[in-house]
Amino acid sequence: MTRDETLALVADILGGIAPEADLSTVPGDADLREALDLDSMDILNFVAALHERTGHPIPEADYPKLLTLDGLATYFQAEAH
Amino acid sequence: MSTAPARITYREACREAIRAAILADPRVFLMGEDVGRYGGCYAVTKGLLEELGEARIRDTPLSESAFVGAGIGAAIAGLRPIVEVMTCNFSLLALDQILNNAATIPHMSGGQFAVPLVIRMATGAGRQLAAQHSHSLEGWFAHIPGLRILAPATIEDARHMLAAALADPNPVLIFEHIMLYNMEGELDPAVQGVDIASARIRRPGHDVTLVTYGGSLFKTLDAAEALAREGIESEVIDLRVLRPLDTATIMQSVARTRRVVIVDEGWRSGSLSAEVAMRIMEEAFFELDAPIRRVCSREVPIPYAAHLEQAALPQPGSIAEAARGLARPAP
Amino acid sequence: MPSLGADMEAGTLVEWKVAPGERVHRGDIVAVVETQKGAIEIEIFEDGVLRDLVVAPGSRVPVGALLARLDVAAGGPPPALSAAAPAAPPRAAAPAPVPPPPPPIAMPPASRHRVTPAARRRAAALGLPLEGLRGTGVEGAICLADLPQAPPRRSSGFDPVGMRKAIAAAMGRSKREIPHYYLSQTVDLTPGLERLARLNAGRAPPERLLPAAMMLHAAARAVAETPELNGFWENDAFRAAEGVHVGWAVALRGGGLVAPAIRDADRLSLDALMVAMRDLVARARGGGLRGSELTDATITVTSLGDRGAESVLPIIHPPQVTILGFGRIVERPWVVAGAVVPRRVATLTLAGDHRASDGHRGGLLLARIEALLQKPEEP
């Protein structure tokens, strides 16, 4: 996926988890947990939705790579096939 | 010097900028075709030869490649040349000098050689000068890393951008739209300089952003005025600097208005307008509440016949129409 | 008025060199115009008869203005425009074979809604489905104008002001009436976390388990073995609860918290408990908690999560008599079999109502929870 596609997907998913959050104000390197006040349940739901929407397995070990917008963009760019 | 705003033309502002730069710095001189005895093909330099002498106002042979190359050499050797190329249409004869030498030498020399060169050119259509004298090629030059590209649209920018350009250690190209030379306006004597990095909002508004530069600015402001009478408040951005683009100003405006029309007298295909639109897609996609629209010149060599020439160019009517289509879409 | 220089905007007609009705030929001088560059003679570029002279000598007119009318037809053959078309180029002897056109590319179905990026983002933020909305934007796209302005309050049904008052009342009463005692114990979670990692490695993300589920699982089963801590203080006496209905404290976005009950949590498998927790958190934050869930809890458990503090001294929710708290999981040096090793530990705390129980009983509960967490293989 391109960065824009990934960010659109992320915005869509986080819109359901943190509805009041405005992703456009979140810097690319900010920890989403801090920026959007996400707890572990939110992260679980977020990863589950990413998995369902992209089909990627997303092992637990990869979670740290998914905690910033930049990280997400890179992750799904690298994982694209 | 009077402190009251003086009414002068854009042409006089350009002339005063050159005059002041030459008087202020012994390294500065002007050269180009017909800049001396003839006073410049757009009469910008009229009277400067008489006042400043042949050493500072130099007529050159009709070889753009030669005199632009000489300007590059002079700049590398420590002078601060202002090279006038009659119109950007002729600049293609000097493109090798501009791209392969001026823009490149500072980089290829690892910064050992600066090229503090300023090239002024006329650009644009509207005076029935026909295809070989009417094109807008600034978008091509804005493609080239190593150059700074300026498009002064106001009398203030015409008066003050040159000094900032001369202070830049890298080559700077200034595009003066031919339809602006006769424009008259006030010059605030309190303003002693301008930046050559930022875009300016020339009219604030919240319904649609109109991004433009150079000769199209006043057509766009006219369109904005017409739109305002219909209750559509448009924000007009004058890019001023075509390279590097001040995208922050654009994105902030897009975040407010969420609708964009880009007005560019260049041809649409592969144009500066395309670059601006793509930057918005890259940086502000999620702010958009409507497709981006463009108003560009028709993709033809600019016609000679007056009515065809006008039909080929962006006009207040076509600009307003594009903005209206975004702000008040037809049901 | 011809343009006689790039910067010329207007010119003054000085004199006509021809009279109306006069025949003129291409190249003839027909007029003189005064410009900034002096008087310039104007040539004509067509043959014809000059009909009327529109502009009088002495008039200043803009470039492009009509000066006179020329009757071209009267002056001989018309100029080049109607000249015979150039002969067509000779045809090639045999046309090259043309490859067949590519098959038409199937267009994707037009079922997708047109939605502007800004509108799509806001709809997602509002949790609004786009189906059924009428688009009034460009090309019928759903745009911001078609959506409500501000995100409505997330319909959790909780009024933040009312919730604050309820918390204030409950906690105020608790601290006024309940003589709390506090116990804490730091528990090594490493074996349990390793087990979770093994389980999760084989699972798709939606089925994965959180450490909180493991903690709650252990706590619920331990509570079932210490009924003296599971119940209510009512009418100056303790009443043991029937069943372990664990109130799970859920922080709400934007402030406040609620601790709805997971009924019979001690009888749920780890997986079932995880499902229940996910469901409860989603409904607590998104709306849809049932009234019974807000009243049934017999004991409360709070977990500070992976961004919380290391420990909590919680306040009992009356009329309950016990509350358990889990701090953030942290890696610490730990002594295992005489050696210092890094372990992932959490501080488990208990606040008890001293009217209903004593610290000894509370300590047993903590010990039992720790034991269960140490033996994660236990069902």
Coordinates of N, CA, C and O in Angstrom, one line a residue, chain B residues 22-123:
Chain B
I22 N 22.5 48.5 -8.3 CA 23.8 48.8 -8.9 C 24.5 49.9 -8.1 O 25.7 49.9 -7.8
L23 N 23.7 50.9 -7.6 CA 24.3 51.9 -6.8 C 24.8 51.4 -5.4 O 25.7 52.0 -4.9
A24 N 24.1 50.4 -4.9 CA 24.5 49.9 -3.6 C 25.7 49.0 -3.6 O 26.3 48.9 -2.5
D25 N 26.0 48.4 -4.7 CA 27.1 47.4 -4.6 C 27.9 47.5 -5.9 O 27.4 47.2 -7.0
P26 N 29.2 47.8 -5.8 CA 30.0 47.9 -7.0 C 30.1 46.6 -7.8 O 30.6 46.6 -9.0
R27 N 29.7 45.5 -7.2 CA 29.9 44.2 -7.9 C 28.7 44.0 -8.9 O 28.7 43.1 -9.7
V28 N 27.6 44.7 -8.7 CA 26.4 44.5 -9.5 C 26.4 45.2 -10.8 O 26.8 46.4 -10.9
F29 N 26.1 44.5 -11.9 CA 25.9 45.2 -13.2 C 24.8 44.4 -13.9 O 24.4 43.3 -13.5
L30 N 24.3 45.1 -15.0 CA 23.2 44.5 -15.8 C 23.7 44.3 -17.2 O 24.4 45.1 -17.7
M31 N 23.4 43.1 -17.7 CA 23.7 43.0 -19.2 C 22.6 42.2 -19.8 O 21.8 41.4 -19.2
G32 N 22.5 42.4 -21.1 CA 21.5 41.8 -21.9 C 21.3 42.4 -23.3 O 22.0 43.5 -23.5
E33 N 20.4 41.9 -24.1 CA 20.2 42.4 -25.4 C 19.4 43.7 -25.3 O 18.3 43.7 -24.7
D34 N 19.9 44.8 -25.9 CA 19.2 46.0 -26.0 C 18.8 46.7 -24.6 O 17.9 47.5 -24.5
V35 N 19.6 46.3 -23.6 CA 19.2 46.9 -22.3 C 19.8 48.3 -22.1 O 19.3 49.1 -21.3
G36 N 20.8 48.6 -23.0 CA 21.5 49.9 -22.8 C 20.9 51.0 -23.7 O 20.0 51.7 -23.2
R37 N 21.4 51.1 -24.9 CA 21.0 52.2 -25.7 C 19.5 52.2 -26.0 O 18.8 53.2 -26.0
Y38 N 18.9 51.0 -26.2 CA 17.5 50.9 -26.5 C 16.6 51.1 -25.3 O 15.4 51.4 -25.4
G39 N 17.2 50.8 -24.1 CA 16.4 50.9 -22.9 C 15.6 49.7 -22.5 O 14.7 49.7 -21.7
G40 N 15.9 48.6 -23.2 CA 15.2 47.3 -22.9 C 14.0 47.2 -23.7 O 13.3 48.1 -24.0
C41 N 13.7 45.9 -24.2 CA 12.6 45.7 -25.1 C 11.3 46.0 -24.4 O 10.3 46.3 -25.1
Y42 N 11.2 46.0 -23.1 CA 10.0 46.4 -22.4 C 10.3 47.7 -21.7 O 9.5 48.1 -20.7
A43 N 11.3 48.4 -22.1 CA 11.6 49.8 -21.6 C 11.9 49.8 -20.1 O 11.8 50.8 -19.5
V44 N 12.3 48.6 -19.5 CA 12.5 48.6 -18.1 C 13.8 49.4 -17.8 O 13.9 50.1 -16.7
T45 N 14.8 49.3 -18.6 CA 16.1 49.9 -18.3 C 16.3 51.3 -18.9 O 17.4 51.8 -19.0
K46 N 15.2 51.9 -19.4 CA 15.3 53.2 -20.1 C 16.0 54.2 -19.1 O 15.6 54.4 -18.0
G47 N 17.1 54.8 -19.7 CA 17.7 55.9 -18.9 C 18.9 55.4 -18.0 O 19.6 56.2 -17.5
L48 N 19.0 54.1 -17.8 CA 20.0 53.6 -16.9 C 21.4 53.7 -17.4 O 22.3 54.0 -16.7
L49 N 21.5 53.5 -18.8 CA 22.8 53.6 -19.4 C 23.4 55.0 -19.2 O 24.5 55.2 -18.8
E50 N 22.5 56.0 -19.5 CA 23.0 57.4 -19.3 C 23.4 57.7 -17.9 O 24.4 58.4 -17.6
E51 N 22.6 57.1 -17.0 CA 22.9 57.5 -15.6 C 24.1 56.7 -15.0 O 24.9 57.2 -14.3
L52 N 24.2 55.4 -15.4 CA 25.1 54.5 -14.7 C 26.4 54.1 -15.5 O 27.3 53.6 -15.0
G53 N 26.3 54.4 -16.8 CA 27.5 54.2 -17.6 C 27.6 52.8 -18.2 O 26.9 51.8 -17.7
E54 N 28.5 52.6 -19.2 CA 28.5 51.4 -20.0 C 29.1 50.2 -19.2 O 28.9 49.1 -19.5
A55 N 29.9 50.6 -18.1 CA 30.4 49.5 -17.3 C 29.4 48.7 -16.6 O 29.5 47.5 -16.3
R56 N 28.3 49.4 -16.2 CA 27.3 48.8 -15.4 C 26.0 48.4 -16.1 O 25.3 47.5 -15.7
I57 N 25.8 49.0 -17.3 CA 24.7 48.6 -18.1 C 25.3 48.2 -19.5 O 25.7 49.0 -20.3
R58 N 25.3 46.9 -19.7 CA 26.0 46.4 -20.9 C 25.1 45.8 -21.9 O 24.4 44.8 -21.6
D59 N 25.2 46.3 -23.1 CA 24.5 45.7 -24.3 C 25.3 44.5 -24.7 O 26.6 44.5 -24.7
T60 N 24.6 43.4 -25.0 CA 25.3 42.2 -25.4 C 25.0 41.8 -26.9 O 23.9 42.3 -27.4
P61 N 25.8 41.0 -27.5 CA 25.4 40.4 -28.8 C 24.2 39.6 -28.6 O 23.8 39.1 -27.5
L62 N 23.5 39.3 -29.8 CA 22.3 38.4 -29.7 C 22.7 37.0 -29.6 O 22.5 36.2 -30.5
S63 N 23.2 36.6 -28.4 CA 23.5 35.2 -28.2 C 23.3 34.9 -26.7 O 24.1 35.2 -25.8
E64 N 22.1 34.4 -26.4 CA 21.7 34.1 -25.1 C 22.7 33.2 -24.4 O 23.0 33.3 -23.2
S65 N 23.1 32.2 -25.1 CA 24.0 31.2 -24.6 C 25.3 31.9 -24.1 O 25.8 31.7 -23.0
A66 N 25.8 32.8 -25.0 CA 27.1 33.5 -24.7 C 26.9 34.4 -23.5 O 27.7 34.4 -22.5
F67 N 25.9 35.3 -23.5 CA 25.9 36.3 -22.4 C 25.4 35.7 -21.1 O 25.8 36.2 -20.0
V68 N 24.5 34.7 -21.1 CA 24.2 34.0 -19.8 C 25.4 33.3 -19.3 O 25.7 33.3 -18.1
G69 N 26.2 32.6 -20.2 CA 27.4 32.0 -19.8 C 28.4 33.0 -19.2 O 29.0 32.7 -18.2
A70 N 28.5 34.2 -19.8 CA 29.4 35.2 -19.3 C 28.9 35.6 -17.9 O 29.7 35.9 -17.0
G71 N 27.6 35.7 -17.7 CA 27.1 36.1 -16.4 C 27.4 35.0 -15.4 O 27.8 35.4 -14.3
I72 N 27.4 33.8 -15.8 CA 27.7 32.7 -14.8 C 29.2 32.8 -14.4 O 29.6 32.8 -13.2
G73 N 30.0 33.1 -15.5 CA 31.5 33.2 -15.2 C 31.7 34.4 -14.3 O 32.5 34.3 -13.3
A74 N 31.0 35.5 -14.6 CA 31.2 36.7 -13.7 C 30.8 36.4 -12.3 O 31.4 36.9 -11.3
A75 N 29.7 35.7 -12.1 CA 29.2 35.4 -10.8 C 30.2 34.5 -10.0 O 30.5 34.8 -8.9
I76 N 30.7 33.5 -10.7 CA 31.7 32.6 -10.1 C 32.9 33.4 -9.7 O 33.5 33.2 -8.6
A77 N 33.3 34.4 -10.5 CA 34.5 35.2 -10.3 C 34.3 36.3 -9.2 O 35.2 37.0 -8.9
G78 N 33.1 36.4 -8.7 CA 32.9 37.3 -7.6 C 32.0 38.5 -7.9 O 31.7 39.3 -6.9
L79 N 31.5 38.7 -9.1 CA 30.6 39.8 -9.4 C 29.2 39.4 -9.1 O 28.9 38.2 -8.7
R80 N 28.3 40.3 -9.2 CA 26.8 40.0 -8.9 C 26.0 40.4 -10.2 O 25.4 41.5 -10.2
P81 N 26.1 39.7 -11.2 CA 25.5 40.1 -12.5 C 24.0 39.9 -12.4 O 23.4 39.0 -11.8
I82 N 23.3 40.9 -13.1 CA 21.9 40.7 -13.4 C 21.8 40.6 -14.9 O 22.3 41.5 -15.6
V83 N 21.4 39.4 -15.4 CA 21.3 39.2 -16.8 C 19.9 39.3 -17.2 O 19.0 38.6 -16.6
E84 N 19.6 40.1 -18.2 CA 18.2 40.2 -18.7 C 18.1 39.3 -20.0 O 18.9 39.5 -20.9
V85 N 17.2 38.4 -20.0 CA 16.9 37.7 -21.2 C 15.5 38.2 -21.7 O 14.6 38.3 -20.9
M86 N 15.5 38.7 -22.9 CA 14.3 39.5 -23.4 C 13.0 38.9 -23.0 O 12.2 39.5 -22.4
T87 N 12.9 37.6 -23.3 CA 11.7 36.9 -22.9 C 12.1 35.5 -22.7 O 13.1 35.0 -23.2
C88 N 11.3 34.8 -21.8 CA 11.7 33.4 -21.5 C 11.7 32.5 -22.7 O 12.3 31.5 -22.7
N89 N 11.0 33.0 -23.8 CA 11.0 32.2 -25.0 C 12.4 32.0 -25.6 O 12.7 31.1 -26.2
F90 N 13.2 33.1 -25.3 CA 14.6 33.0 -25.9 C 15.5 32.3 -24.9 O 16.7 32.0 -25.2
S91 N 15.1 32.1 -23.6 CA 15.9 31.5 -22.6 C 16.3 30.1 -23.0 O 17.3 29.6 -22.5
L92 N 15.5 29.5 -23.9 CA 15.9 28.1 -24.3 C 17.2 28.1 -25.0 O 17.9 27.0 -24.9
L93 N 17.6 29.1 -25.6 CA 19.0 29.2 -26.2 C 20.1 29.1 -25.1 O 21.2 28.8 -25.4
A94 N 19.7 29.5 -23.9 CA 20.7 29.5 -22.8 C 20.4 28.4 -21.8 O 20.9 28.4 -20.7
L95 N 19.5 27.5 -22.2 CA 19.1 26.5 -21.2 C 20.3 25.6 -20.7 O 20.4 25.3 -19.6
D96 N 21.2 25.3 -21.7 CA 22.3 24.5 -21.3 C 23.1 25.3 -20.2 O 23.6 24.7 -19.2
Q97 N 23.3 26.6 -20.4 CA 24.1 27.4 -19.4 C 23.4 27.4 -18.1 O 24.0 27.2 -17.0
I98 N 22.0 27.5 -18.1 CA 21.3 27.7 -16.9 C 21.2 26.4 -16.1 O 21.5 26.3 -14.9
L99 N 20.9 25.3 -16.9 CA 20.8 24.0 -16.2 C 22.1 23.3 -15.9 O 22.4 23.0 -14.8
N100 N 23.0 23.2 -17.0 CA 24.2 22.4 -16.8 C 25.3 23.2 -16.1 O 26.3 22.6 -15.6
N101 N 25.2 24.5 -16.1 CA 26.3 25.3 -15.5 C 25.7 26.0 -14.2 O 26.1 25.7 -13.1
A102 N 24.8 26.9 -14.4 CA 24.4 27.8 -13.2 C 23.9 26.9 -12.1 O 24.3 27.1 -10.9
A103 N 22.9 26.0 -12.4 CA 22.3 25.3 -11.4 C 23.2 24.1 -10.9 O 22.9 23.6 -9.8
T104 N 24.2 23.8 -11.6 CA 24.9 22.5 -11.3 C 26.3 22.8 -10.7 O 26.7 22.0 -9.9
I105 N 26.9 23.8 -11.1 CA 28.3 24.0 -10.7 C 28.5 24.1 -9.2 O 29.4 23.5 -8.6
P106 N 27.5 24.8 -8.5 CA 27.7 24.8 -7.0 C 27.7 23.4 -6.4 O 28.4 23.2 -5.4
H107 N 26.9 22.5 -7.0 CA 26.8 21.2 -6.5 C 28.0 20.3 -6.9 O 28.6 19.6 -6.1
M108 N 28.4 20.4 -8.2 CA 29.4 19.6 -8.7 C 30.8 20.0 -8.1 O 31.7 19.2 -8.1
S109 N 30.9 21.3 -7.7 CA 32.2 21.7 -7.1 C 32.2 21.5 -5.6 O 33.1 22.0 -4.9
G110 N 31.2 20.8 -5.1 CA 31.1 20.6 -3.7 C 31.0 21.9 -2.9 O 31.5 22.0 -1.8
G111 N 30.3 22.8 -3.5 CA 30.1 24.1 -2.8 C 31.3 25.0 -2.9 O 31.3 26.1 -2.3
Q112 N 32.4 24.7 -3.6 CA 33.5 25.6 -3.8 C 33.2 26.8 -4.6 O 33.8 27.9 -4.4
F113 N 32.3 26.6 -5.6 CA 31.9 27.8 -6.4 C 30.4 28.1 -6.2 O 29.6 27.2 -6.4
A114 N 30.2 29.3 -5.8 CA 28.8 29.8 -5.7 C 28.5 30.5 -7.1 O 29.5 31.0 -7.7
V115 N 27.3 30.5 -7.4 CA 26.9 31.2 -8.7 C 25.8 32.2 -8.3 O 24.6 32.0 -8.5
P116 N 26.2 33.4 -7.7 CA 25.3 34.4 -7.3 C 24.7 35.2 -8.5 O 25.0 36.4 -8.5
L117 N 24.1 34.5 -9.3 CA 23.6 35.1 -10.6 C 22.1 35.4 -10.5 O 21.4 34.6 -9.9
V118 N 21.7 36.5 -11.1 CA 20.2 36.7 -11.2 C 19.9 36.9 -12.7 O 20.6 37.6 -13.4
I119 N 18.9 36.1 -13.2 CA 18.5 36.3 -14.6 C 17.0 36.8 -14.5 O 16.2 36.2 -13.9
R120 N 16.8 37.9 -15.2 CA 15.4 38.4 -15.3 C 14.9 38.1 -16.7 O 15.7 38.1 -17.7
M121 N 13.7 37.7 -16.8 CA 13.1 37.4 -18.1 C 11.6 37.9 -18.0 O 11.0 37.8 -17.0
A122 N 11.2 38.3 -19.2 CA 9.7 38.6 -19.4 C 9.1 37.3 -19.7 O 9.7 36.4 -20.3
T123 N 7.8 37.1 -19.3 CA 7.1 35.9 -19.6 C 5.6 36.3 -19.8 O 5.2 37.3 -19.5

